[in-house]
Coordinates of N, CA and C in Angstrom, one line a residue:
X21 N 0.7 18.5 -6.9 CA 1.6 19.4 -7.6 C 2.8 19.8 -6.7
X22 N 3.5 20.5 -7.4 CA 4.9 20.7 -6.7 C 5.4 21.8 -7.4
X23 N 6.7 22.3 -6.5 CA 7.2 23.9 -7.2 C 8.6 23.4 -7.5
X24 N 9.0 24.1 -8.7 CA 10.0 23.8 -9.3 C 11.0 25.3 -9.6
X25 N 12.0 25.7 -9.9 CA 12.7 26.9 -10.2 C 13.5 26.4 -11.4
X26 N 13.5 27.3 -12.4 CA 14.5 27.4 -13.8 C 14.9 28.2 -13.7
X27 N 16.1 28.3 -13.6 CA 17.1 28.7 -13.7 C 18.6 28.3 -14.4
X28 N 19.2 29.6 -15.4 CA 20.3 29.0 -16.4 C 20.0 27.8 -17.0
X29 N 19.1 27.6 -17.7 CA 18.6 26.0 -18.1 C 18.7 24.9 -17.2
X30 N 18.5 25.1 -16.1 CA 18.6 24.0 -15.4 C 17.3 23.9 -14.1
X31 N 16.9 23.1 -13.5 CA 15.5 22.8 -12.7 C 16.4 22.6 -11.6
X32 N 15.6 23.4 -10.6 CA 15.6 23.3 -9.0 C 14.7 22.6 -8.6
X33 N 14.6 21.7 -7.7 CA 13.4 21.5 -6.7 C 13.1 21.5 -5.6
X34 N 14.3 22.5 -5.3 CA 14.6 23.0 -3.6 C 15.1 24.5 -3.4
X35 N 15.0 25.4 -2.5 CA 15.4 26.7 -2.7 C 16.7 26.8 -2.6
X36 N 17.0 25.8 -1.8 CA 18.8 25.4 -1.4 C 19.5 25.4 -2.5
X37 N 18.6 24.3 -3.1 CA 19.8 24.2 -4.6 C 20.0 25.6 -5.4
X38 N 18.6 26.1 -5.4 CA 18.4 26.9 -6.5 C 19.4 28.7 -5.5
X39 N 19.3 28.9 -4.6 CA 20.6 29.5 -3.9 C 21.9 29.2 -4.0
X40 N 22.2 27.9 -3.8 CA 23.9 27.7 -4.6 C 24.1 28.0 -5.8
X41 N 23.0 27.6 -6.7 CA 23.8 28.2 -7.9 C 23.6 29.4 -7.9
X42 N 22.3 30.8 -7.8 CA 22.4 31.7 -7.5 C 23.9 32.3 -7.5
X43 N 24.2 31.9 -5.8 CA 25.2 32.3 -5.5 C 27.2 32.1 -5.9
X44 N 26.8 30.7 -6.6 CA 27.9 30.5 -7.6 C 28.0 31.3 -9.0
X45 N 26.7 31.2 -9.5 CA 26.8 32.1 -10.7 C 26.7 33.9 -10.7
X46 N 25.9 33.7 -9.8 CA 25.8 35.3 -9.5 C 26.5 36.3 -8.6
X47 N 27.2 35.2 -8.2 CA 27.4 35.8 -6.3 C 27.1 37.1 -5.8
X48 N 25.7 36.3 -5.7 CA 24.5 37.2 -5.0 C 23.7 36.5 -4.0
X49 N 23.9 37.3 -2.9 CA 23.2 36.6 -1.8 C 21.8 37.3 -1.4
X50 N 20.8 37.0 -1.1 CA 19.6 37.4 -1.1 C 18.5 37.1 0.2
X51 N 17.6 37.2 0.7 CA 16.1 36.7 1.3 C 15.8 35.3 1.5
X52 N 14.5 35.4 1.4 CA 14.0 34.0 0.9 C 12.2 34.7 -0.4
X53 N 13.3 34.9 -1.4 CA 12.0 34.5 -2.2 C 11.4 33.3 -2.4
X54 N 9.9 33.5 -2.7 CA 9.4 31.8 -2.7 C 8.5 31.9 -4.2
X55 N 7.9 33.4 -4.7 CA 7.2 33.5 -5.4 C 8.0 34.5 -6.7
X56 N 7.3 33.9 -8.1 CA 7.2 34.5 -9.1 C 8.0 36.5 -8.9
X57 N 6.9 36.7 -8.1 CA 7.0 38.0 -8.4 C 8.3 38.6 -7.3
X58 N 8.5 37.8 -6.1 CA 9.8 38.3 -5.6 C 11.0 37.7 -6.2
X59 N 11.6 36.6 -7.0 CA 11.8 36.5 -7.9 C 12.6 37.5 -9.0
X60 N 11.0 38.2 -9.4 CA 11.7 39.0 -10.7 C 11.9 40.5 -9.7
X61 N 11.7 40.7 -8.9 CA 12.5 41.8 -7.8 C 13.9 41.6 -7.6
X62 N 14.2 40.6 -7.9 CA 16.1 40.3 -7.6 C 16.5 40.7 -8.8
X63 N 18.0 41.5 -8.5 CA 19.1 41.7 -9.7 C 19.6 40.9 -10.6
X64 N 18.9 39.3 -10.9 CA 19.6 38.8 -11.9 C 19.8 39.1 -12.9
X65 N 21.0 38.4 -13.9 CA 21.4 38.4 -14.7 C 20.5 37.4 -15.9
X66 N 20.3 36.5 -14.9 CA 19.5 35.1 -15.5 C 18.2 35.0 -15.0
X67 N 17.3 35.2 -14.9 CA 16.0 35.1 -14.7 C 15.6 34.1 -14.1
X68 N 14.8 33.8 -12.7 CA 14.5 32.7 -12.3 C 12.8 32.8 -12.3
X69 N 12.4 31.4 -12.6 CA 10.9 31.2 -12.9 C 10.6 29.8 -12.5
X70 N 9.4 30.4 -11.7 CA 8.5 29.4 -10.6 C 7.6 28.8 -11.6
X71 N 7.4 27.7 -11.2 CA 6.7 26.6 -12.1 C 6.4 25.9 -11.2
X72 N 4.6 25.8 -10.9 CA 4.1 24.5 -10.2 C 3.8 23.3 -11.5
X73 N 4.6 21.7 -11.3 CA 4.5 20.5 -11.9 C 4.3 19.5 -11.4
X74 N 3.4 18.9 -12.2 CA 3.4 17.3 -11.3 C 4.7 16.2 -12.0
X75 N 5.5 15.7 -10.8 CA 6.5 15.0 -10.8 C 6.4 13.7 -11.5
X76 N 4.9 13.4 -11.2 CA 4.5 12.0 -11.7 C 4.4 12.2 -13.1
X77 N 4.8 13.2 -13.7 CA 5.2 13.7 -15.3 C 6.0 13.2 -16.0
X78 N 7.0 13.6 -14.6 CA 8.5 13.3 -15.3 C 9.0 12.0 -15.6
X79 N 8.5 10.9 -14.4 CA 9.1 9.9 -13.9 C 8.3 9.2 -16.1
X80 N 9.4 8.5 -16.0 CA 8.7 7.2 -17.5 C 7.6 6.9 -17.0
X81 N 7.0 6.3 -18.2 CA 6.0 5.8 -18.1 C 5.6 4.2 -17.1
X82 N 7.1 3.7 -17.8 CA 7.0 2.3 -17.2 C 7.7 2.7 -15.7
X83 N 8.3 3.4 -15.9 CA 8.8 3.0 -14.3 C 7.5 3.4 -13.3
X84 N 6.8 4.4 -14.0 CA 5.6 4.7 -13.4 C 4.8 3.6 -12.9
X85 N 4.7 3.1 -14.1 CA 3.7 1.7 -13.7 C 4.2 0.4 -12.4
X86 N 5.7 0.0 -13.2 CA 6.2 0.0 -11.9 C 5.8 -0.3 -10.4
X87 N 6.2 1.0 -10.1 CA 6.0 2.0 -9.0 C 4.9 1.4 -8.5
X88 N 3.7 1.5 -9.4 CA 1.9 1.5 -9.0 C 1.9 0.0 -8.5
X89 N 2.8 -1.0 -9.4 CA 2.1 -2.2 -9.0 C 2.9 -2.9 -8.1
X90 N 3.8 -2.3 -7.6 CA 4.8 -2.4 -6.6 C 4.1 -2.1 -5.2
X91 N 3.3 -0.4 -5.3 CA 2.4 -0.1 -4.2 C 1.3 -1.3 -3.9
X92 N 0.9 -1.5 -5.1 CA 0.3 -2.9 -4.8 C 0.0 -4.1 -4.3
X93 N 1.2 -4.5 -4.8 CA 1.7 -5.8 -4.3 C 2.3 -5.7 -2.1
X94 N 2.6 -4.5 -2.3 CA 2.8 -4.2 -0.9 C 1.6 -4.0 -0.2
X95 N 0.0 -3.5 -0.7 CA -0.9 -3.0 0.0 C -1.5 -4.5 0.3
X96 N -1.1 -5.5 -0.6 CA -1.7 -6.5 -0.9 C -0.9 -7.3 0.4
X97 N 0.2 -7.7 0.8 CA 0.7 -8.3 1.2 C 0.7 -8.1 2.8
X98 N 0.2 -6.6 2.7 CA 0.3 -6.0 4.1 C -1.1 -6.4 4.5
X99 N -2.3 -6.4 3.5 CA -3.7 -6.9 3.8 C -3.7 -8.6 4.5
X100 N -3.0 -9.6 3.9 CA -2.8 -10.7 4.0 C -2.2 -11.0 5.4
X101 N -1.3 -10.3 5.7 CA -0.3 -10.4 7.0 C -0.9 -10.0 7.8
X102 N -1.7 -9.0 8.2 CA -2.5 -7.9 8.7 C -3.2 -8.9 10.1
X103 N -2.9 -8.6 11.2 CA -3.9 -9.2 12.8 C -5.1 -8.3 12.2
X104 N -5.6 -7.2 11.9 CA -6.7 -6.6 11.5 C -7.7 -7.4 10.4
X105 N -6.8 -8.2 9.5 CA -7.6 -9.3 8.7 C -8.9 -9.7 9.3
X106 N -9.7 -10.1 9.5 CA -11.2 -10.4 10.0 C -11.7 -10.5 8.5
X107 N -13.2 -12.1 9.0 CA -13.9 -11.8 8.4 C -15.4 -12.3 9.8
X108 N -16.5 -12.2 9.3 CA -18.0 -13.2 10.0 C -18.0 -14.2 9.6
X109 N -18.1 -15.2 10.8 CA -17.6 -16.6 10.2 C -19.1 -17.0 10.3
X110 N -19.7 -18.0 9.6 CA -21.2 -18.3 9.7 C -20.9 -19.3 10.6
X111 N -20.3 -19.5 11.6 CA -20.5 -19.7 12.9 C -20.6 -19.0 13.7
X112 N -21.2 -17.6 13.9 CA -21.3 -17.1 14.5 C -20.9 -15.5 15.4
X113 N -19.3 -15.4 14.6 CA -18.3 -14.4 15.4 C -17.2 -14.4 14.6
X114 N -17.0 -13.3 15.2 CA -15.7 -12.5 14.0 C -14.6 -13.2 14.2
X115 N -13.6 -13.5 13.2 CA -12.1 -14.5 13.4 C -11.4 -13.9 12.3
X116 N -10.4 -14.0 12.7 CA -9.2 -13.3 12.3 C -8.7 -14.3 10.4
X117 N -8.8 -13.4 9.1 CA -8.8 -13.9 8.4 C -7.1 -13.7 7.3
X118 N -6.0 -13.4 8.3 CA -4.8 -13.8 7.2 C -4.3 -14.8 7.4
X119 N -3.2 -14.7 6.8 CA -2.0 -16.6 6.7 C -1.8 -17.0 7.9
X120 N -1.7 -16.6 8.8 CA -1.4 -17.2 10.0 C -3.3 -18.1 10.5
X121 N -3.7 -16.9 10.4 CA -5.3 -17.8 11.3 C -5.4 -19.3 10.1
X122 N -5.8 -18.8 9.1 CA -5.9 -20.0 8.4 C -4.3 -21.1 8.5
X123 N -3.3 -21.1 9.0 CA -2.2 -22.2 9.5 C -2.9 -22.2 10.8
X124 N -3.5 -21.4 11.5 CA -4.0 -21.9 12.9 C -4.9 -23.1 12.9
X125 N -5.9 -22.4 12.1 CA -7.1 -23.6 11.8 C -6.4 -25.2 11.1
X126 N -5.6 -25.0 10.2 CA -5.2 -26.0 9.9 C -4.2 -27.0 10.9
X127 N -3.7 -26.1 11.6 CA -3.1 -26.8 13.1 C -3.8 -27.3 13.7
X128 N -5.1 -26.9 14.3 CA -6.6 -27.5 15.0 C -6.6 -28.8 14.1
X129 N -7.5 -28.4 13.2 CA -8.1 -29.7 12.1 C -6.8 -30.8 12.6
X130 N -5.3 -30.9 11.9 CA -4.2 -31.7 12.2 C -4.2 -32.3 13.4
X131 N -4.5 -31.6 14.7 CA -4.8 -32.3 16.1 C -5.9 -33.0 16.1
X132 N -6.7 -32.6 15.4 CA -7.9 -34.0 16.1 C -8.2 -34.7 14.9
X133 N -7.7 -34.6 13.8 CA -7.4 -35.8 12.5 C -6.4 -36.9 13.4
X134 N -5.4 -35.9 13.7 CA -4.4 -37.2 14.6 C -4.6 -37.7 15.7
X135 N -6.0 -37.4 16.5 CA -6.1 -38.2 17.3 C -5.4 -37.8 18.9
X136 N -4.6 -36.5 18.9 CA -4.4 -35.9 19.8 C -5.2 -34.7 20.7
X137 N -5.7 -34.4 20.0 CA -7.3 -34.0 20.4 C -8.4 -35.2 21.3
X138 N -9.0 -35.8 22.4 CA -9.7 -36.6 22.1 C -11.1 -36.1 22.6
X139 N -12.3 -36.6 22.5 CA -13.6 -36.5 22.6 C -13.6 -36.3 24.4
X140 N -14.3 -36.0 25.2 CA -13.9 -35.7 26.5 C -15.2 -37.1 26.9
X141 N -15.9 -37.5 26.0 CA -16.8 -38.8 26.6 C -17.0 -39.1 25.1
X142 N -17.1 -40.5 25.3 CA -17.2 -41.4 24.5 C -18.1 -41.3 23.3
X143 N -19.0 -40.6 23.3 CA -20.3 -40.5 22.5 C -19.9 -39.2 21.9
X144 N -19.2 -38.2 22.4 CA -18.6 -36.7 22.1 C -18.0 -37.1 20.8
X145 N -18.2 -35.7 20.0 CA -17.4 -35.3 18.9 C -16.3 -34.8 19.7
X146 N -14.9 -34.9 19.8 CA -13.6 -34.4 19.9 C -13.9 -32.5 19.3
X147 N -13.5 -31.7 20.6 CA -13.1 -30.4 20.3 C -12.2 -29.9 20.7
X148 N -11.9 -28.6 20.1 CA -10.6 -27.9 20.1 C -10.9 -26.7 20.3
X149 N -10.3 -25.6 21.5 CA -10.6 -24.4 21.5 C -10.0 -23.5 20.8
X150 N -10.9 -23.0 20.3 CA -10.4 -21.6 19.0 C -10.7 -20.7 19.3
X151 N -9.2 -19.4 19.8 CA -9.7 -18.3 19.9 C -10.3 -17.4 18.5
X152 N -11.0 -16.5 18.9 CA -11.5 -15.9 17.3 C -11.2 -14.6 17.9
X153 N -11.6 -13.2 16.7 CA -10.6 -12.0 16.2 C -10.7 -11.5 18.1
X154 N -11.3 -11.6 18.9 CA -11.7 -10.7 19.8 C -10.6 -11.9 21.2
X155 N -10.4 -12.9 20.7 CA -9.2 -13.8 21.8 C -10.7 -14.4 22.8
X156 N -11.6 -14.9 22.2 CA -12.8 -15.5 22.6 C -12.6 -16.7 22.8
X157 N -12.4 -17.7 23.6 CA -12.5 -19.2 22.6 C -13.8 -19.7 22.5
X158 N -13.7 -20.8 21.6 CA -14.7 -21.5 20.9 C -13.9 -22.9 21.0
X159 N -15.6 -23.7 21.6 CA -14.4 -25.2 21.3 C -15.4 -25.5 19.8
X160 N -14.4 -25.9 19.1 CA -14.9 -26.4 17.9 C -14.6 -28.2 17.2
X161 N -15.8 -28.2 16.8 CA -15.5 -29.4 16.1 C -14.9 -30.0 15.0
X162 N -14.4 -30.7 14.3 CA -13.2 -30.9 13.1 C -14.0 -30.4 11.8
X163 N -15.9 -30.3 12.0 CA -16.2 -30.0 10.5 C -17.1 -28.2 10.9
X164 N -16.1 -27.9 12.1 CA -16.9 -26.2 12.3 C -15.3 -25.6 11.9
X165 N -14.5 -26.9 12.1 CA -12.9 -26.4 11.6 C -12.8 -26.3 10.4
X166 N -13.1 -27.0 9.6 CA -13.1 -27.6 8.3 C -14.2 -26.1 7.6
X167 N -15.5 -25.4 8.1 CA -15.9 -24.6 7.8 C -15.0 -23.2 7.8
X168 N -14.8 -22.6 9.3 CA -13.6 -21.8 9.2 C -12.5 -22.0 8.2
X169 N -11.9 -23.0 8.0 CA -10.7 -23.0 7.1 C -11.1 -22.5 5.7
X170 N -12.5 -23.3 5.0 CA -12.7 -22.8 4.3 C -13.3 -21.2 3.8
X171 N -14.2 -20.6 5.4 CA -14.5 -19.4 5.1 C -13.0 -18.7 4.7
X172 N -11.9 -18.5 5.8 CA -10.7 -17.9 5.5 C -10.0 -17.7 3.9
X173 N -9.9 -19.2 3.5 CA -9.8 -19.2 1.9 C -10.5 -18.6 1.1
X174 N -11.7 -18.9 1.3 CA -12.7 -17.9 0.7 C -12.0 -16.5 0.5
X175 N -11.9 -15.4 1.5 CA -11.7 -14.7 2.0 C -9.8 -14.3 1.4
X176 N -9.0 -15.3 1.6 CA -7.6 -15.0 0.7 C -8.1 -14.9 -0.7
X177 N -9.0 -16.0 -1.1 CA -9.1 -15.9 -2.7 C -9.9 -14.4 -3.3
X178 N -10.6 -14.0 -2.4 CA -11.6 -13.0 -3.1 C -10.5 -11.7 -3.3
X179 N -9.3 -11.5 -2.1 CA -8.9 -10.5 -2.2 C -7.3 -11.0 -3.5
X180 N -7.1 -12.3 -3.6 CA -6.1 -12.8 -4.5 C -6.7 -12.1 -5.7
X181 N -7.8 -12.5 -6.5 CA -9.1 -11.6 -7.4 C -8.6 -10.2 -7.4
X182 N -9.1 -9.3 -6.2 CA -8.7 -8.3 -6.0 C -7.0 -7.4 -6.5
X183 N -6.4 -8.2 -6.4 CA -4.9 -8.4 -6.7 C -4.8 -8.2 -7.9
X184 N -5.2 -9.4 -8.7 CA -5.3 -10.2 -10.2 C -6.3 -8.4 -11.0
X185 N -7.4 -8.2 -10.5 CA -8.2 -7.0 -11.0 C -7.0 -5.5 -10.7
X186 N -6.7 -5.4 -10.0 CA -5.8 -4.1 -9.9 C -4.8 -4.2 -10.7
X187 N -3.7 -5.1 -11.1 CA -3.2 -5.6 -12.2 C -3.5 -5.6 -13.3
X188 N -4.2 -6.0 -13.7 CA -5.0 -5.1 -15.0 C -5.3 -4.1 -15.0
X189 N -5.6 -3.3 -14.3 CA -6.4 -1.8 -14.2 C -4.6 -1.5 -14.9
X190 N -3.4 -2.0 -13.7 CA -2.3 -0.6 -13.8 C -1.6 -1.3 -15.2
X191 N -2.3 -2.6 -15.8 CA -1.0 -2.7 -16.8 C -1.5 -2.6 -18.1
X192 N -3.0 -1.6 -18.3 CA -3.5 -1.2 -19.2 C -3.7 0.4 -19.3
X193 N -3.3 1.0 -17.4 CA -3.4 2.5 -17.7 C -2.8 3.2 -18.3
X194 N -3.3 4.7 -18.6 CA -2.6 5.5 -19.4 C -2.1 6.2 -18.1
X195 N -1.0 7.6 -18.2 CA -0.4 8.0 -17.5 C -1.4 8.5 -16.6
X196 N -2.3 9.6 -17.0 CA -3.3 9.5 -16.4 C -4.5 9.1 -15.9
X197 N -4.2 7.9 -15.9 CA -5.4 7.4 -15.2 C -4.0 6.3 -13.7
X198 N -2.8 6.6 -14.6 CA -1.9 5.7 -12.9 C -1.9 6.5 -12.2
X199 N -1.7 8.1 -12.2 CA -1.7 9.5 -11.7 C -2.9 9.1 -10.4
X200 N -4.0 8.6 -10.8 CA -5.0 8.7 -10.1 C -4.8 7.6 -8.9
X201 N -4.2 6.4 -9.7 CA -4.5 5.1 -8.3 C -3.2 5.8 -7.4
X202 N -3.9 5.7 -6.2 CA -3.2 6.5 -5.3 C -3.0 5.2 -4.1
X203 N -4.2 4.7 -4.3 CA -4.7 3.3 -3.0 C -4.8 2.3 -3.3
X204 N -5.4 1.0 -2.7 CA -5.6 0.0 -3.1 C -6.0 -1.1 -1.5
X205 N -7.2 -1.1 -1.9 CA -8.3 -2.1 -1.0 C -8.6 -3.5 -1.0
X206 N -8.3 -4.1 0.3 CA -8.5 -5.5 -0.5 C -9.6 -6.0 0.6
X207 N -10.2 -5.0 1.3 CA -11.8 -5.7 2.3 C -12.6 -5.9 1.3

């Protein structure tokens, strides 16, 4: 909620504003009232009245919505970008799960598909060291790569879902129920 002043048919939403004109129409200089009742203790001519409102009232509806799925798409995009991204990789240890680690893993896999990677003895599966979320490495093999890549996707798609679900939520709410989405989670 928020405080508002009427005054001469017009809305304040600051004591500044609502002082200039005061003092243009009235020229009358005064304190600092803040409430109702100091207020009606001043000499006006015109009557000033305190009104707590919620802003998210005023704004349209659609731009409201908007707004929500705009916070959205930014909460969404910051989750994706995010070095804090992680998931448990069933190999073991925690690894970093936005766009970048999954182009990491796909950079691994590409080196020892091409053969630039090689087996360190002859009988060796070819590995590649992968740091994970903690800058650990791991030497891994092309199908513990091939697992990682996949957990990560996993892990983009579940919160893509996430995305696709909040979208619906804001492009079926009523005013009050967009009032309420304030956040948006995508662990």
């Amino acid at each position: 909620m928020a405080t508002r002043y009427l005054y001469n048919n017009e809305k304040y939403t600051s004591l500044y504003a609502l002082r200039q004109a005061i003092g243009k129409t009235e020229r009358l200089t005064y304190g600092t009232p803040q409430t109702q009742e100091d207020f009606d203790k001043l000499p006006l001519q015109n009557k000033v009245t305190v009104e707590e409102y919620d802003p998210l009232d005023e704004i349209d509806l659609e731009v409201l919505r908007s707004q929500r799925m705009q916070q959205m798409k930014s909460a969404f995009n910051a989750y994706r970008n995010s070095p804090q991204t992680s998931i448990e990789s069933s190999l073991g240890f925690k690894v970093n799960a936005n766009i970048d680690a999954f182009d990491n893993v796909e950079g691994c896999i590409a080196q020892i598909e091409q053969g630039v990677v090689r087996p360190i003895a002859e009988e060796q599966e070819a590995t590649i060291a992968f740091m994970d979320f903690t800058n650990t490495p791991h030497d891994l093999t092309l199908e513990q790569l091939n697992v990682l890549k996949a957990e990560i996707a996993q892990n983009g798609s579940r919160a893509y879902a996430k995305k696709w679900e909040y979208r619906t939520q804001i492009q079926a709410a009523d005013r009050e129920t967009l009032k309420t989405i304030t956040s948006f989670s995508f662990e």
